[in-house]
Amino acid sequence: MCKPVMKNTVLAFVLLFALSLQPPLRATDAPAEPVVDTSGKKLQVGQSYYIVPAMRTFTRCGKFECLNAEGLSLANIGETCPLDVVVVQRSFGLPLSFSPFDTNEGVVLESTDLNIVFSTDRTSCDEYSLVWKLDHFGGSKGEWVVTTGGSKGNPGRRTIRNWFKIDKCDGAYKIVYCPSVCLSSKHLCKDVGVFVDWRMAIGVGFSAMSIQS
């Protein structure tokens, strides 16, 4: 069982010799900026939003054509449960909410650990939660895709794949898998992008996005 990383905890390991050769260090723990939606309003914890492309559409180009998508939804790509997170065309997709590890702020902050949860009443896999998590795809390259069935809160080794972050990206945002809620757990640290079959995955580049209320 690991201990969650608390907001104001700072661990410093100082090498005196190294410091003698370096200029004075600057503070790096400046307060995180709030994530804002397309109208400039701060994202509120627990409210529903849509993730939409920052440049009108998510684009994936195949051998003969480029296909565009406009939002995120759920689908049975492997014809089994739980449902995978996919991009869809001609729709904003399904609404979702954000649940940060530290909910004291009341707003969603950049580069902080959070759960992402779809907001919908019923699915074809009702026995699974709609909390995002990483799942091993098992392909030849060992891909990791974003699926559902995760658990909300309770940071630890068993839930480490359920935590994502929203980072600033060229005037927009991107979703990142790089949890810091559990220092004792080893994990991947990569951007979330669009996989070849329209599933969201890590290690395939990133998709610039905006968040719309």
Coordinates of N, CA and C in Angstrom, one line a residue:
M1 N 0.9 -1.2 0.0 CA 0.0 0.0 0.0 C 0.9 1.2 0.0
C2 N 0.6 2.1 -0.9 CA 1.5 3.3 -1.0 C 0.8 4.5 -0.3
K3 N 1.6 5.5 0.0 CA 1.0 6.7 0.6 C 0.9 7.7 -0.5
P4 N -0.3 8.3 -0.6 CA -0.6 9.4 -1.6 C 0.4 10.5 -1.4
V5 N 0.7 11.2 -2.5 CA 1.5 12.4 -2.4 C 0.7 13.6 -2.0
M6 N 0.9 14.2 -0.9 CA 0.2 15.4 -0.5 C 0.6 16.6 -1.2
K7 N -0.3 17.5 -1.3 CA -0.2 18.7 -2.2 C 1.1 19.5 -1.9
N8 N 1.3 19.7 -0.6 CA 2.4 20.7 -0.2 C 3.7 20.0 0.2
T9 N 3.8 18.6 -0.1 CA 5.0 17.9 0.3 C 6.1 18.1 -0.7
V10 N 7.3 18.5 -0.2 CA 8.4 18.7 -1.1 C 9.6 17.9 -0.6
L11 N 10.2 17.1 -1.5 CA 11.3 16.3 -1.1 C 12.5 16.9 -1.8
A12 N 13.6 17.2 -1.0 CA 14.7 17.8 -1.6 C 16.0 17.0 -1.3
F13 N 16.7 16.6 -2.3 CA 18.0 16.0 -2.1 C 19.1 16.9 -2.7
V14 N 20.0 17.3 -1.8 CA 20.9 18.4 -2.2 C 22.3 17.8 -2.3
L15 N 23.0 18.0 -3.4 CA 24.4 17.7 -3.5 C 25.2 19.0 -3.4
L16 N 25.9 19.2 -2.3 CA 26.6 20.5 -2.1 C 27.6 20.8 -3.2
F17 N 28.3 19.7 -3.7 CA 29.3 20.0 -4.8 C 28.6 20.4 -6.0
A18 N 27.5 19.8 -6.4 CA 26.7 20.2 -7.6 C 26.2 21.6 -7.4
L19 N 25.7 22.0 -6.3 CA 25.2 23.3 -6.1 C 26.3 24.3 -6.2
S20 N 27.5 24.0 -5.9 CA 28.6 25.0 -6.0 C 28.9 25.3 -7.4
L21 N 28.5 24.4 -8.3 CA 28.8 24.6 -9.8 C 27.6 25.2 -10.5
Q22 N 26.4 25.3 -9.8 CA 25.2 25.7 -10.5 C 24.7 27.1 -9.9
P23 N 24.0 27.8 -10.8 CA 23.4 29.1 -10.3 C 22.3 28.7 -9.3
P24 N 21.9 29.7 -8.4 CA 20.9 29.4 -7.4 C 19.6 28.9 -8.1
L25 N 19.0 27.9 -7.4 CA 17.8 27.3 -8.0 C 16.6 28.2 -7.7
R26 N 15.7 28.2 -8.7 CA 14.4 28.9 -8.6 C 13.3 28.0 -8.1
A27 N 12.3 28.6 -7.5 CA 11.2 27.9 -7.0 C 10.4 27.3 -8.2
T28 N 10.0 26.0 -8.1 CA 9.3 25.4 -9.2 C 7.9 24.9 -8.7
D29 N 7.5 25.3 -7.5 CA 6.2 24.9 -7.0 C 5.2 26.0 -7.1
A30 N 5.2 26.8 -8.2 CA 4.2 27.9 -8.4 C 2.8 27.2 -8.4
P31 N 1.8 28.0 -8.0 CA 0.5 27.4 -8.0 C 0.0 27.0 -9.4
A32 N -0.7 25.9 -9.5 CA -1.1 25.5 -10.8 C -2.2 26.4 -11.3
E33 N -2.3 26.6 -12.6 CA -3.3 27.4 -13.2 C -4.6 26.6 -13.4
P34 N -5.8 27.2 -13.3 CA -7.0 26.5 -13.5 C -7.2 26.2 -15.0
V35 N -7.8 25.0 -15.3 CA -8.2 24.7 -16.7 C -9.4 25.5 -17.0
V36 N -9.5 26.0 -18.2 CA -10.7 26.8 -18.6 C -11.3 26.2 -19.8
D37 N -12.7 26.4 -20.0 CA -13.4 25.9 -21.1 C -13.3 26.9 -22.3
T38 N -14.0 26.6 -23.4 CA -13.9 27.4 -24.6 C -14.4 28.8 -24.4
S39 N -15.2 29.0 -23.3 CA -15.7 30.4 -23.1 C -14.9 31.1 -22.0
G40 N -13.8 30.5 -21.6 CA -12.9 31.1 -20.6 C -13.2 30.9 -19.2
K41 N -14.2 30.1 -18.9 CA -14.6 29.8 -17.5 C -13.8 28.7 -16.9
K42 N -13.5 28.8 -15.6 CA -12.8 27.7 -15.0 C -13.6 26.4 -14.9
L43 N -13.0 25.3 -15.1 CA -13.7 24.0 -15.0 C -14.0 23.7 -13.5
Q44 N -15.3 23.4 -13.3 CA -15.7 23.1 -11.9 C -15.7 21.6 -11.7
V45 N -15.3 21.2 -10.5 CA -15.2 19.8 -10.2 C -16.6 19.2 -10.2
G46 N -16.8 18.1 -10.9 CA -18.1 17.4 -10.8 C -19.1 17.8 -11.9
Q47 N -18.9 19.0 -12.6 CA -19.8 19.4 -13.6 C -19.4 18.7 -14.9
S48 N -20.4 18.6 -15.9 CA -20.2 17.9 -17.1 C -19.7 18.8 -18.2
Y49 N -18.8 18.3 -19.0 CA -18.2 19.0 -20.1 C -18.0 18.0 -21.3
Y50 N -17.7 18.6 -22.5 CA -17.3 17.8 -23.7 C -15.9 18.1 -24.0
I51 N -15.1 17.1 -24.3 CA -13.8 17.2 -24.9 C -13.9 17.3 -26.4
V52 N -13.5 18.4 -27.0 CA -13.6 18.6 -28.4 C -12.2 19.0 -29.0
P53 N -12.0 18.8 -30.3 CA -10.7 19.1 -30.8 C -10.4 20.6 -30.8
A54 N -9.2 20.9 -30.5 CA -8.8 22.4 -30.5 C -8.8 23.0 -31.9
M55 N -8.5 22.1 -32.9 CA -8.5 22.6 -34.3 C -9.6 22.0 -35.1
R56 N -10.8 22.2 -34.6 CA -12.1 21.8 -35.2 C -12.3 20.3 -35.2
T57 N -11.4 19.5 -35.6 CA -11.5 18.0 -35.6 C -10.2 17.3 -35.3
F58 N -10.4 16.2 -34.6 CA -9.3 15.2 -34.5 C -9.0 14.6 -35.9
T59 N -7.8 14.5 -36.3 CA -7.6 14.0 -37.7 C -6.6 12.8 -37.6
R60 N -7.0 11.7 -38.3 CA -6.1 10.6 -38.4 C -6.0 10.2 -39.9
C61 N -4.9 10.1 -40.4 CA -4.7 9.9 -41.9 C -4.2 8.4 -42.1
G62 N -4.9 7.7 -42.9 CA -4.6 6.3 -43.3 C -3.8 6.3 -44.6
K63 N -3.8 5.2 -45.2 CA -3.1 5.0 -46.5 C -3.7 5.8 -47.6
F64 N -5.0 5.9 -47.6 CA -5.7 6.5 -48.7 C -6.6 7.7 -48.4
E65 N -6.8 8.0 -47.1 CA -7.7 9.0 -46.8 C -7.5 9.6 -45.4
C66 N -8.0 10.7 -45.1 CA -7.9 11.3 -43.7 C -9.4 11.3 -43.2
L67 N -9.5 10.8 -42.0 CA -10.9 10.8 -41.4 C -10.9 11.8 -40.2
N68 N -12.0 12.5 -40.0 CA -12.1 13.5 -39.0 C -13.1 13.0 -37.9
A69 N -12.8 13.4 -36.7 CA -13.7 13.1 -35.6 C -13.9 14.4 -34.7
E70 N -15.0 14.5 -34.0 CA -15.3 15.7 -33.3 C -15.5 15.6 -31.8
G71 N -15.4 14.4 -31.3 CA -15.7 14.3 -29.8 C -15.3 12.9 -29.3
L72 N -15.5 12.7 -28.0 CA -15.2 11.4 -27.4 C -16.4 10.7 -27.0
S73 N -16.4 9.3 -27.1 CA -17.6 8.5 -26.7 C -17.1 7.2 -26.3
L74 N -18.0 6.2 -26.2 CA -17.7 4.8 -25.8 C -18.1 3.8 -26.9
A75 N -17.3 2.8 -27.0 CA -17.6 1.7 -28.0 C -17.0 0.4 -27.6
N76 N -17.6 -0.7 -28.1 CA -17.2 -2.0 -27.9 C -16.3 -2.4 -29.0
I77 N -15.0 -1.9 -29.0 CA -14.1 -2.3 -30.1 C -13.8 -3.8 -30.2
G78 N -13.5 -4.3 -29.1 CA -13.2 -5.8 -29.0 C -14.4 -6.6 -28.8
E79 N -15.6 -6.1 -28.8 CA -16.9 -6.8 -28.6 C -17.0 -7.4 -27.2
T80 N -16.3 -6.8 -26.3 CA -16.3 -7.3 -24.9 C -16.4 -6.1 -24.0
C81 N -16.7 -6.3 -22.7 CA -16.7 -5.2 -21.8 C -15.4 -5.2 -21.0
P82 N -14.9 -4.1 -20.5 CA -15.6 -2.8 -20.5 C -15.5 -2.0 -21.8
L83 N -16.2 -0.9 -21.9 CA -16.2 -0.1 -23.1 C -14.9 0.7 -23.2
D84 N -14.5 0.9 -24.5 CA -13.3 1.7 -24.7 C -13.6 3.2 -25.0
V85 N -12.7 4.1 -24.8 CA -12.8 5.5 -25.1 C -12.4 5.7 -26.5
V86 N -13.3 6.2 -27.3 CA -13.1 6.4 -28.8 C -13.5 7.8 -29.2
V87 N -12.9 8.2 -30.4 CA -13.3 9.4 -31.0 C -14.5 9.1 -32.0
V88 N -15.4 10.1 -32.1 CA -16.6 9.9 -33.0 C -16.7 11.0 -34.0
Q89 N -17.4 10.8 -35.1 CA -17.6 11.8 -36.1 C -19.0 12.4 -36.0
R90 N -19.1 13.7 -36.4 CA -20.4 14.4 -36.5 C -21.1 14.4 -35.2
S91 N -20.4 14.5 -34.1 CA -21.0 14.6 -32.8 C -19.9 15.1 -31.8
F92 N -20.4 15.8 -30.7 CA -19.5 16.1 -29.6 C -19.3 15.0 -28.7
G93 N -20.0 13.8 -28.9 CA -19.8 12.6 -28.1 C -20.5 12.7 -26.8
L94 N -20.0 12.1 -25.8 CA -20.7 12.0 -24.5 C -20.1 13.1 -23.5
P95 N -20.9 13.6 -22.6 CA -20.3 14.5 -21.6 C -19.5 13.7 -20.6
L96 N -18.6 14.4 -19.9 CA -17.8 13.8 -18.9 C -17.5 14.8 -17.8
S97 N -17.0 14.3 -16.7 CA -16.6 15.2 -15.6 C -15.2 14.8 -15.1
F98 N -14.7 15.7 -14.3 CA -13.3 15.6 -13.8 C -13.3 15.6 -12.3
S99 N -12.6 14.6 -11.7 CA -12.6 14.5 -10.2 C -11.2 14.5 -9.8
P100 N -10.6 15.7 -9.4 CA -9.2 15.7 -9.0 C -8.9 15.0 -7.7
F101 N -7.7 14.6 -7.5 CA -7.3 14.0 -6.2 C -7.5 14.9 -5.1
D102 N -7.1 16.2 -5.3 CA -7.4 17.2 -4.3 C -8.6 18.1 -4.7
T103 N -9.7 17.8 -4.1 CA -10.9 18.5 -4.5 C -11.2 19.8 -3.7
N104 N -10.2 20.2 -2.8 CA -10.4 21.4 -2.0 C -10.6 22.7 -2.8
E105 N -9.9 22.7 -4.0 CA -10.0 23.9 -4.8 C -11.4 24.2 -5.4
G106 N -12.1 23.1 -5.7 CA -13.4 23.3 -6.3 C -13.3 23.5 -7.8
V107 N -12.1 23.7 -8.3 CA -11.9 23.9 -9.7 C -10.8 22.9 -10.2
V108 N -10.8 22.6 -11.5 CA -9.8 21.6 -12.1 C -8.6 22.4 -12.4
L109 N -7.4 22.0 -11.9 CA -6.2 22.6 -12.2 C -5.3 21.9 -13.2
E110 N -4.5 22.6 -13.9 CA -3.6 22.0 -14.9 C -2.6 21.1 -14.1
S111 N -2.2 20.0 -14.8 CA -1.1 19.1 -14.4 C -1.3 18.6 -13.0
T112 N -2.5 18.3 -12.6 CA -2.8 17.7 -11.3 C -3.6 16.4 -11.6
D113 N -3.4 15.4 -10.7 CA -4.0 14.1 -10.9 C -5.5 14.2 -10.7
L114 N -6.2 13.5 -11.7 CA -7.6 13.5 -11.6 C -8.2 12.2 -12.3
N115 N -9.4 11.9 -11.9 CA -10.2 10.8 -12.6 C -11.0 11.5 -13.6
I116 N -11.2 10.8 -14.8 CA -12.1 11.3 -15.8 C -13.3 10.3 -15.9
V117 N -14.5 10.8 -15.9 CA -15.7 10.0 -15.8 C -16.7 10.4 -16.8
F118 N -17.2 9.5 -17.7 CA -18.3 9.8 -18.6 C -19.6 10.0 -17.8
S119 N -20.4 10.9 -18.3 CA -21.7 11.2 -17.6 C -22.8 10.7 -18.5
T120 N -23.3 9.5 -18.3 CA -24.4 8.9 -19.1 C -25.1 7.9 -18.2
D121 N -26.4 7.7 -18.5 CA -27.2 6.9 -17.6 C -27.0 5.4 -17.8
R122 N -27.0 4.9 -19.1 CA -27.0 3.5 -19.3 C -26.0 3.2 -20.5
T123 N -25.3 2.0 -20.4 CA -24.5 1.6 -21.5 C -24.7 0.1 -21.6
S124 N -24.1 -0.5 -22.6 CA -24.2 -1.9 -22.9 C -23.3 -2.7 -21.9
C125 N -22.6 -2.0 -21.0 CA -21.7 -2.7 -20.0 C -22.0 -2.0 -18.7
D126 N -23.3 -2.1 -18.2 CA -23.7 -1.4 -17.0 C -22.9 -1.9 -15.8
E127 N -22.4 -3.1 -15.8 CA -21.7 -3.7 -14.6 C -20.4 -3.0 -14.4
Y128 N -19.9 -2.2 -15.4 CA -18.6 -1.6 -15.3 C -18.8 -0.1 -15.1
S129 N -17.9 0.5 -14.3 CA -17.9 2.0 -14.1 C -17.5 2.7 -15.4
L130 N -17.8 4.0 -15.4 CA -17.4 4.8 -16.6 C -16.2 5.7 -16.3
V131 N -15.4 5.3 -15.3 CA -14.2 5.9 -14.9 C -13.1 5.5 -15.9
W132 N -12.3 6.4 -16.5 CA -11.3 6.1 -17.4 C -10.1 5.3 -16.7
K133 N -9.5 4.4 -17.4 CA -8.3 3.7 -16.9 C -7.5 3.2 -18.1
L134 N -6.3 2.9 -17.9 CA -5.4 2.3 -19.0 C -5.6 0.8 -18.9
D135 N -5.6 0.2 -20.1 CA -5.6 -1.2 -20.2 C -4.7 -1.7 -21.2
H136 N -4.0 -2.8 -21.0 CA -3.0 -3.3 -21.9 C -3.7 -3.9 -23.1
F137 N -3.4 -3.4 -24.3 CA -4.1 -3.9 -25.5 C -3.6 -5.3 -25.9
G138 N -2.3 -5.6 -25.7 CA -1.8 -6.9 -26.0 C -1.4 -7.1 -27.4
G139 N -1.2 -6.0 -28.2 CA -0.8 -6.1 -29.6 C 0.7 -6.4 -29.7
S140 N 1.2 -6.4 -30.9 CA 2.6 -6.8 -31.1 C 3.5 -5.8 -30.5
K141 N 3.1 -4.5 -30.3 CA 3.9 -3.5 -29.8 C 3.6 -3.2 -28.3
G142 N 2.7 -4.0 -27.7 CA 2.4 -3.8 -26.3 C 1.7 -2.4 -26.1
E143 N 0.7 -2.1 -26.9 CA 0.0 -0.8 -26.7 C -0.9 -0.8 -25.5
W144 N -1.1 0.4 -25.0 CA -2.0 0.7 -23.9 C -3.1 1.6 -24.3
V145 N -4.3 1.2 -24.2 CA -5.5 2.0 -24.7 C -6.2 2.5 -23.4
V146 N -7.0 3.5 -23.7 CA -7.8 4.1 -22.6 C -9.2 3.5 -22.7
T147 N -9.6 2.8 -21.6 CA -10.9 2.1 -21.5 C -11.6 2.6 -20.3
T148 N -12.7 1.9 -19.9 CA -13.4 2.3 -18.7 C -13.4 1.1 -17.7
G149 N -14.1 1.3 -16.6 CA -14.1 0.3 -15.6 C -13.1 0.6 -14.4
G150 N -12.6 1.8 -14.4 CA -11.7 2.2 -13.3 C -12.5 2.5 -12.1
S151 N -11.8 2.9 -11.0 CA -12.4 3.3 -9.8 C -12.1 4.7 -9.5
K152 N -13.0 5.4 -8.8 CA -12.8 6.8 -8.5 C -12.1 7.0 -7.1
G153 N -11.1 7.8 -7.1 CA -10.4 8.1 -5.9 C -9.5 6.9 -5.4
N154 N -9.2 6.9 -4.1 CA -8.4 5.8 -3.5 C -7.1 5.6 -4.2
P155 N -6.2 6.6 -4.3 CA -5.0 6.4 -5.0 C -4.1 5.3 -4.4
G156 N -3.5 4.5 -5.2 CA -2.7 3.4 -4.7 C -2.2 2.6 -5.9
R157 N -1.5 1.5 -5.6 CA -1.0 0.6 -6.7 C -2.1 0.0 -7.5
R158 N -3.2 -0.3 -6.9 CA -4.3 -1.0 -7.6 C -5.0 0.0 -8.5
T159 N -5.0 1.3 -8.2 CA -5.7 2.3 -9.0 C -4.8 3.2 -9.8
I160 N -3.5 2.9 -9.9 CA -2.6 3.9 -10.5 C -2.9 4.1 -11.9
R161 N -3.6 3.2 -12.6 CA -3.9 3.4 -14.0 C -5.2 4.2 -14.3
N162 N -5.8 4.7 -13.2 CA -7.0 5.5 -13.3 C -6.8 7.0 -13.3
W163 N -5.5 7.4 -13.1 CA -5.2 8.8 -12.9 C -4.6 9.5 -14.2
F164 N -5.2 10.6 -14.6 CA -4.7 11.3 -15.7 C -4.5 12.8 -15.3
K165 N -3.9 13.6 -16.2 CA -3.7 15.0 -16.0 C -4.1 15.8 -17.3
I166 N -4.4 17.0 -17.1 CA -4.7 17.9 -18.3 C -3.5 18.9 -18.3
D167 N -2.8 19.0 -19.4 CA -1.6 19.9 -19.5 C -1.9 20.9 -20.6
K168 N -1.3 22.1 -20.4 CA -1.4 23.1 -21.4 C -0.6 22.7 -22.7
C169 N -1.1 23.0 -23.9 CA -0.5 22.6 -25.1 C -0.8 23.6 -26.2
D170 N 0.2 24.5 -26.5 CA 0.0 25.4 -27.6 C -1.3 26.2 -27.6
G171 N -1.6 26.7 -26.5 CA -2.9 27.5 -26.4 C -4.1 26.6 -26.2
A172 N -4.0 25.3 -26.2 CA -5.1 24.4 -25.9 C -4.7 23.5 -24.8
Y173 N -5.2 22.2 -24.8 CA -4.8 21.3 -23.8 C -4.5 19.9 -24.4
K174 N -3.9 19.0 -23.6 CA -3.8 17.6 -23.9 C -4.0 16.8 -22.7
I175 N -4.4 15.6 -22.8 CA -4.5 14.7 -21.7 C -3.2 13.9 -21.6
V176 N -2.8 13.7 -20.4 CA -1.5 13.0 -20.2 C -1.7 11.9 -19.1
Y177 N -1.1 10.8 -19.3 CA -1.0 9.8 -18.3 C 0.4 9.8 -17.7
C178 N 0.4 10.4 -16.5 CA 1.7 10.5 -15.7 C 1.4 10.8 -14.3
P179 N 0.8 9.8 -13.6 CA 0.3 10.0 -12.2 C 1.4 10.2 -11.3
S180 N 1.1 11.1 -10.3 CA 2.1 11.4 -9.2 C 1.4 11.2 -7.9
V181 N 0.3 10.6 -7.8 CA -0.4 10.4 -6.5 C 0.2 9.3 -5.7
C182 N 1.1 8.5 -6.3 CA 1.7 7.4 -5.6 C 3.2 7.2 -6.0
L183 N 4.1 7.8 -5.2 CA 5.5 7.8 -5.5 C 6.1 6.4 -5.6
S184 N 5.6 5.4 -4.8 CA 6.2 4.1 -4.8 C 5.8 3.2 -5.9
S185 N 4.9 3.7 -6.8 CA 4.5 2.9 -8.0 C 5.3 3.3 -9.2
K186 N 5.8 2.3 -10.0 CA 6.4 2.6 -11.3 C 5.3 2.6 -12.3
H187 N 5.4 3.5 -13.3 CA 4.3 3.6 -14.3 C 4.9 4.3 -15.5
L188 N 4.1 4.2 -16.6 CA 4.4 4.9 -17.8 C 4.1 6.4 -17.6
C189 N 4.7 7.2 -18.5 CA 4.5 8.7 -18.5 C 4.4 9.2 -19.9
K190 N 3.2 9.2 -20.5 CA 3.1 9.5 -21.9 C 1.8 10.3 -22.2
D191 N 1.8 11.0 -23.4 CA 0.6 11.7 -23.8 C -0.5 10.7 -24.3
V192 N -1.7 11.2 -24.2 CA -2.9 10.4 -24.8 C -3.2 10.9 -26.2
G193 N -3.3 10.0 -27.1 CA -3.7 10.4 -28.5 C -4.6 9.4 -29.1
V194 N -4.8 9.5 -30.4 CA -5.7 8.6 -31.2 C -5.0 7.5 -31.8
F195 N -5.4 6.2 -31.4 CA -4.9 5.0 -31.9 C -5.4 4.7 -33.3
V196 N -4.9 3.7 -34.0 CA -5.3 3.5 -35.4 C -6.7 3.1 -35.6
D197 N -7.3 2.5 -34.6 CA -8.7 2.1 -34.7 C -9.7 3.1 -34.0
W198 N -9.2 4.3 -33.8 CA -10.0 5.4 -33.2 C -10.2 5.3 -31.7
R199 N -9.5 4.3 -31.1 CA -9.5 4.3 -29.6 C -8.4 5.3 -29.1
M200 N -8.7 5.9 -28.0 CA -7.7 6.7 -27.3 C -6.6 5.8 -26.7
A201 N -5.3 6.2 -26.8 CA -4.3 5.3 -26.3 C -3.1 6.2 -25.9
I202 N -2.1 5.7 -25.3 CA -0.9 6.4 -25.0 C 0.3 5.9 -25.9
G203 N 1.3 6.8 -26.0 CA 2.4 6.5 -26.8 C 2.2 6.6 -28.3
V204 N 1.1 7.3 -28.7 CA 0.8 7.4 -30.2 C 0.7 8.9 -30.6
G205 N 1.5 9.7 -29.9 CA 1.4 11.2 -30.0 C 0.3 11.7 -29.2
F206 N 0.0 13.0 -29.4 CA -1.1 13.6 -28.6 C -2.1 14.3 -29.5
S207 N -3.3 14.5 -28.9 CA -4.3 15.2 -29.6 C -4.7 16.5 -28.9
A208 N -4.4 17.7 -29.5 CA -4.7 18.9 -28.9 C -6.2 19.1 -28.8
M209 N -6.7 19.5 -27.6 CA -8.1 19.5 -27.4 C -8.6 20.8 -26.6
S210 N -9.8 21.1 -26.7 CA -10.5 22.1 -25.9 C -11.6 21.4 -25.1
I211 N -12.1 22.1 -24.1 CA -13.1 21.6 -23.2 C -14.3 22.6 -23.3
Q212 N -15.5 22.0 -23.6 CA -16.7 22.8 -23.9 C -17.7 22.5 -22.9
S213 N -18.4 23.5 -22.4 CA -19.5 23.3 -21.4 C -20.8 23.1 -22.1

